[in-house]
CSV table of C-alpha atoms in Angstrom, one decimal:
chain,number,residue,atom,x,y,z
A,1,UNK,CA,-9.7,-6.0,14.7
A,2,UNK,CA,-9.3,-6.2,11.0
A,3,UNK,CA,-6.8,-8.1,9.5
A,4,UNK,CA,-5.3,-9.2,6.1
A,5,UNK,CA,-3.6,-12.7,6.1
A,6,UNK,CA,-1.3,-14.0,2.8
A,7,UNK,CA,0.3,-17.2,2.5
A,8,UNK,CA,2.9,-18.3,1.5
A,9,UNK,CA,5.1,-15.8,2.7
A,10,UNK,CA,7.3,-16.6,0.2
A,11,UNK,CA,7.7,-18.8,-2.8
A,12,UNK,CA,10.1,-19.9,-5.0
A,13,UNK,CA,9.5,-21.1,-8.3
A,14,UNK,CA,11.1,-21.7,-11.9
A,15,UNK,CA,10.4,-20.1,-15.1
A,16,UNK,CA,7.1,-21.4,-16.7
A,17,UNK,CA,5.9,-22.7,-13.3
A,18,UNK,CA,2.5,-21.7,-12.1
A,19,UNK,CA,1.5,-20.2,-8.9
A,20,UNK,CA,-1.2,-19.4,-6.7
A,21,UNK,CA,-0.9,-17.0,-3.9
A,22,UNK,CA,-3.8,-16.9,-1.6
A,23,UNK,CA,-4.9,-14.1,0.7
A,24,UNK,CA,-7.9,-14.2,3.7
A,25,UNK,CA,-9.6,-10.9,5.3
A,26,UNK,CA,-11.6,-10.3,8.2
A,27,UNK,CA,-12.5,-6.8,7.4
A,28,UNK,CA,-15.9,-5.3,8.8
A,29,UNK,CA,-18.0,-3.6,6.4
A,30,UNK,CA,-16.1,-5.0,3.3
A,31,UNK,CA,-16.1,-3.4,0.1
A,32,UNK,CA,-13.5,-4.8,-1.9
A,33,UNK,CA,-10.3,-6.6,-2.3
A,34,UNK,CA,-7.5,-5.2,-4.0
A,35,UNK,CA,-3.5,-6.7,-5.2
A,36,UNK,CA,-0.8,-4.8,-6.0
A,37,UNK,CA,3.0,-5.9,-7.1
A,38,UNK,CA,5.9,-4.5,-5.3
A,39,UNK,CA,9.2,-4.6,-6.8
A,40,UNK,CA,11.9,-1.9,-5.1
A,41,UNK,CA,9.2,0.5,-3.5
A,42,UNK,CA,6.1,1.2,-5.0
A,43,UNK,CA,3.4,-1.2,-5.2
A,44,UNK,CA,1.5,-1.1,-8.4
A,45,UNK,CA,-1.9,-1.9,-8.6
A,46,UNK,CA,-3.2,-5.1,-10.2
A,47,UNK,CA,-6.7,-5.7,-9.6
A,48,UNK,CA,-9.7,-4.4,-7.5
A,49,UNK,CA,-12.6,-7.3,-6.7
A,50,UNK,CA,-16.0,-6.3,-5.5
A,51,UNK,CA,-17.8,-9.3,-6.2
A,52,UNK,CA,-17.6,-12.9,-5.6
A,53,UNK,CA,-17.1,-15.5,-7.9
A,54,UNK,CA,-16.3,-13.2,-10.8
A,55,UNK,CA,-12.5,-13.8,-12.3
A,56,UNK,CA,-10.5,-10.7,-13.3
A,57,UNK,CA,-7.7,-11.7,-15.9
A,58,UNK,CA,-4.5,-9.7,-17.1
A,59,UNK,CA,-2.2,-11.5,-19.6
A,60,UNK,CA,-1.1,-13.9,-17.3
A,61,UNK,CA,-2.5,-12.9,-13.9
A,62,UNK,CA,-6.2,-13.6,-12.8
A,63,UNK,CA,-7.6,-13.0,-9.4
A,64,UNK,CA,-10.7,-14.2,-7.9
A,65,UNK,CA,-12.8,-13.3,-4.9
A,66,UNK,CA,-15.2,-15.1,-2.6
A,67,UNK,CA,-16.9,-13.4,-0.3
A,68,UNK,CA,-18.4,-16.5,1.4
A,69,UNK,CA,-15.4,-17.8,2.5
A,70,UNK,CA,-13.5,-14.7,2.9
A,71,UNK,CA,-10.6,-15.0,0.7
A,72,UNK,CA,-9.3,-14.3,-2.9
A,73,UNK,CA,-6.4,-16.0,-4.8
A,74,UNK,CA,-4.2,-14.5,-7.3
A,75,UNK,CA,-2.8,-17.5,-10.1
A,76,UNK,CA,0.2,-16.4,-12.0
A,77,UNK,CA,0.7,-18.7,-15.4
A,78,UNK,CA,3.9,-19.6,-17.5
A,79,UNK,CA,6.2,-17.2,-14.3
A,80,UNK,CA,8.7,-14.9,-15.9
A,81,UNK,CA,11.6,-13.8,-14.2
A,82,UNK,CA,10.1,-10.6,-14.3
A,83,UNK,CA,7.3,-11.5,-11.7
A,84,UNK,CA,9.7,-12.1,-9.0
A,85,UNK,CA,8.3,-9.2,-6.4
A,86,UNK,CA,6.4,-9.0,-3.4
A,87,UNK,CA,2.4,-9.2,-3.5
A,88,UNK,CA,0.2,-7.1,-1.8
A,89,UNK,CA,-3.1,-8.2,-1.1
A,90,UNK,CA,-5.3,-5.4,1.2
A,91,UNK,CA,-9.2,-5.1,2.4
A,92,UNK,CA,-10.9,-1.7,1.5
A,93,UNK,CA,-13.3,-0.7,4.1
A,94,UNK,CA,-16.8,0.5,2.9
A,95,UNK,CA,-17.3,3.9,4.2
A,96,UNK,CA,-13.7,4.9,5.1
A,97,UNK,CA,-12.2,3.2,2.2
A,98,UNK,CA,-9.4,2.7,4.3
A,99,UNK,CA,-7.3,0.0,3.3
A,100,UNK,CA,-5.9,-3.0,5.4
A,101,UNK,CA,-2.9,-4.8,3.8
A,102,UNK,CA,-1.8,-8.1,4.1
A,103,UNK,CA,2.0,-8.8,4.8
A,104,UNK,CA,2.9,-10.1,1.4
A,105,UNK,CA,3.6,-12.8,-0.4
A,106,UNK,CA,7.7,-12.4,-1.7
A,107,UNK,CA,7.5,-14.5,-5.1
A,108,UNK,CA,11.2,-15.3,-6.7
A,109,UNK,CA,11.2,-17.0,-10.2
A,110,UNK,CA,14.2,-18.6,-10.8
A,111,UNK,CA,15.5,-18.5,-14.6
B,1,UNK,CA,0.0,10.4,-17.2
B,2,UNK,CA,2.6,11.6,-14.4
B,3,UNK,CA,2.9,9.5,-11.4
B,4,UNK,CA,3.0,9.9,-7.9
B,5,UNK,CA,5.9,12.1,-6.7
B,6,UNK,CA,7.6,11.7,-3.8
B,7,UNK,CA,10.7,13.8,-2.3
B,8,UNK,CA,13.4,12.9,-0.8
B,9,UNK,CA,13.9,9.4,-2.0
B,10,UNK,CA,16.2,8.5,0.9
B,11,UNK,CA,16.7,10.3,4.0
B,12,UNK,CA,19.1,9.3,7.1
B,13,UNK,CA,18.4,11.2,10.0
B,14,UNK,CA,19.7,11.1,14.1
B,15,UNK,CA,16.8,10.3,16.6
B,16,UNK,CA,15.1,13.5,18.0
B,17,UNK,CA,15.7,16.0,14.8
B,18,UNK,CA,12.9,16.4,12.6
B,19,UNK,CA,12.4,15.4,9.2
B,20,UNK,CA,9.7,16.1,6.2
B,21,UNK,CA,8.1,14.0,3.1
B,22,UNK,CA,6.4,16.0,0.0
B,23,UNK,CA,4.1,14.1,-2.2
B,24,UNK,CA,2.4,15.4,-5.3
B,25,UNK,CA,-0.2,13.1,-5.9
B,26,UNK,CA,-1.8,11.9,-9.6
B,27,UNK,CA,-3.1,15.3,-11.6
B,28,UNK,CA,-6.9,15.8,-11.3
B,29,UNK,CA,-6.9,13.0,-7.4
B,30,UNK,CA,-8.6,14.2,-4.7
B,31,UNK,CA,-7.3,11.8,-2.2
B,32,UNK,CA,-4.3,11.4,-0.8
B,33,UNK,CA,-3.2,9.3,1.5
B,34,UNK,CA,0.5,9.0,4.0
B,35,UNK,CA,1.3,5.3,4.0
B,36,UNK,CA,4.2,4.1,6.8
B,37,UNK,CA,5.8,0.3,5.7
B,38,UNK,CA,8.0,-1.2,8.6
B,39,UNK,CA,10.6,-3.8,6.6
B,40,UNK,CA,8.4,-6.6,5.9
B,41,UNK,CA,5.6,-5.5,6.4
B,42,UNK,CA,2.3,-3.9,4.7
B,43,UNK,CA,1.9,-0.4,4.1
B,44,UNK,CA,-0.3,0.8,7.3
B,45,UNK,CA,-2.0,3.5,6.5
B,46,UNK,CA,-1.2,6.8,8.7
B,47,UNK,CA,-3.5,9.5,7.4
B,48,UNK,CA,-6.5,10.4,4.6
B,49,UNK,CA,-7.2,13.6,2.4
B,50,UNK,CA,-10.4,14.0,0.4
B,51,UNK,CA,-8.8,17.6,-1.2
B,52,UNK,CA,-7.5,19.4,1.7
B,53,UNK,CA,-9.8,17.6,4.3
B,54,UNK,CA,-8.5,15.0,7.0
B,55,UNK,CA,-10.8,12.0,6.5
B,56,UNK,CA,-9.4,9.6,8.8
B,57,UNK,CA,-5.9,10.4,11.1
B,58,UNK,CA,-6.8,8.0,13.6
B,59,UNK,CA,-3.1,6.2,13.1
B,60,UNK,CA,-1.2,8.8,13.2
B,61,UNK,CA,1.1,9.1,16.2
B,62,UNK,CA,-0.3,12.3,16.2
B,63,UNK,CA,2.4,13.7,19.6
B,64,UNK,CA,5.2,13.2,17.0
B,65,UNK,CA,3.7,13.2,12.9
B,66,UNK,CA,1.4,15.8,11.5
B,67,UNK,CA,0.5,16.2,8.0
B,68,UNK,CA,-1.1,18.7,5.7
B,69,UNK,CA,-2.6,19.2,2.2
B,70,UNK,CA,-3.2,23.1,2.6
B,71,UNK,CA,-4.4,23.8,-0.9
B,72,UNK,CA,-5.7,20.3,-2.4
B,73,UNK,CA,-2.7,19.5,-4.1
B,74,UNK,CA,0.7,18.8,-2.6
B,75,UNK,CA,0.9,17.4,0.8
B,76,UNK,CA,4.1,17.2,3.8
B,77,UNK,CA,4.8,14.6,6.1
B,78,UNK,CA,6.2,15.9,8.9
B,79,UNK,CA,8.2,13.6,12.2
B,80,UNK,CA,9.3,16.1,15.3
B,81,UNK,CA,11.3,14.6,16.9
B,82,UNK,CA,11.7,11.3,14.9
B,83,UNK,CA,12.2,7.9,16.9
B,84,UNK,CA,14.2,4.9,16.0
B,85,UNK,CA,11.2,3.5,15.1
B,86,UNK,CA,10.3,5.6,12.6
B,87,UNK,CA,12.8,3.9,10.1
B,88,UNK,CA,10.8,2.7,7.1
B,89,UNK,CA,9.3,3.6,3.7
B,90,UNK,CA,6.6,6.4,3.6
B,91,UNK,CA,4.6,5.6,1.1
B,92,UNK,CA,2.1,8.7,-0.7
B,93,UNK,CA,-0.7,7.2,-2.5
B,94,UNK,CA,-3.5,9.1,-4.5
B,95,UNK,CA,-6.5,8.1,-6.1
B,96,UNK,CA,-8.9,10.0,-8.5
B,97,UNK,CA,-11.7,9.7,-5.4
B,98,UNK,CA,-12.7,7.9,-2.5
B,99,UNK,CA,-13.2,4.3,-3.3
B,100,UNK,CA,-11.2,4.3,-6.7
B,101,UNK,CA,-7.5,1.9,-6.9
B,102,UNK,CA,-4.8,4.0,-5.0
B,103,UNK,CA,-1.7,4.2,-7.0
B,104,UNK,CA,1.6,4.6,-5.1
B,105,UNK,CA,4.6,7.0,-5.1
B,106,UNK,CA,8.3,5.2,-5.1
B,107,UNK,CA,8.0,6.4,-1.4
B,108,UNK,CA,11.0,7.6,1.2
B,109,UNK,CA,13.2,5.6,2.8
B,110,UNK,CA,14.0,6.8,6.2
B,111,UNK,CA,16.5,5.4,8.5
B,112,UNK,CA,16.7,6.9,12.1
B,113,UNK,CA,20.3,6.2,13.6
């Protein structure tokens, strides 16, 4: 069965702090990774990753992906108050393009 | 660039009466796709349009849900009758084809009493 795993669950953190959410997939046929940041309902979409080893970066959010091991991390630097949300992590299947999503990581950065 | 839309934002309903989502997806997307997100959970993905074809249904509860994207454009959700656990956010997601980032509507919050 596929599955998506994040961890922490949840975090908290103070402004300036940096964090690293992690997320791990069993997904046959893989085709890529994506994140996406949920604050009230809809999550937006941060990053897609299709190949290993190969960092994306936005202002203060990177993500990287390793297909060996099966996992990707997303680093936030210098936390604002503003990236408290929940963080999506899922598995796009090749093919279907269906994606499998993780349970989230709920990130709250303290002032 | 319009968003996602989704209608109603909130909806309370009893268990057995029937209820239905719209979504108007991204201008120009030809997928679209019915997301269902328990309370902490992921999204879990119920059903897949490429235009108004069904590309993959197969976790739809399909003896209670049915959707449909008659002309391409515009899709309903539909629950008859609706269970208590149906309560949770239906997400509608669209993306300009299949393979591209999804991006998400604000979704419905249903609660079945």
């Amino acid at each position: 069965e596929d599955k998506v795993v994040q961890s922490p669950l949840s975090l908290v953190v103070h402004e300036g702090d940096t964090v690293t959410l992690n997320c791990s997939y069993e997904v046959t046929n893989f085709r890529s990774l994506l994140w996406y940041k949920q604050e009230k309902k809809a999550p937006t979409f941060l990053f897609m990753l299709t190949s290993s080893g190969i960092e994306k970066k936005s202002g203060r959010l990177s993500s990287i992906l390793d297909k060996k091991e099966l996992f990707s991390i997303l680093n936030i630097t210098a936390t604002q108050t503003g990236d408290s949300a929940i963080y999506l992590c899922a598995g796009a299947i090749s093919g279907t393009y269906k994606y499998i999503f993780g349970t989230g990581t709920r990130l709250k950065v303290l002032a | 660039e319009a968003g996602v839309a989704q209608s109603p934002r909130y909806k309370i309903i009893e268990k057995r009466q029937s209820v239905a989502f719209w979504c108007n997806p991204i201008s120009g997307h030809a997928t679209l796709y019915w997301y269902q997100q328990i309370l902490g959970q992921g999204p879990k993905l119920l059903i897949q349009f490429q235009n108004n074809g069904v590309v993959d249904d197969s976790q739809l509860p399909k003896d209670r849900f049915s959707a449909e994207r008659l002309k391409g454009v515009d899709s309903t959700l539909k629950i008859q009758p609706a269970k208590l656990e149906d309560s949770a956010v239906y997400l509608c997601a669209s993306s300009l084809e299949r393979g591209d980032e999804q991006y998400f509507g604000p979704g419905t919050r249903l609660t079945v009493t």
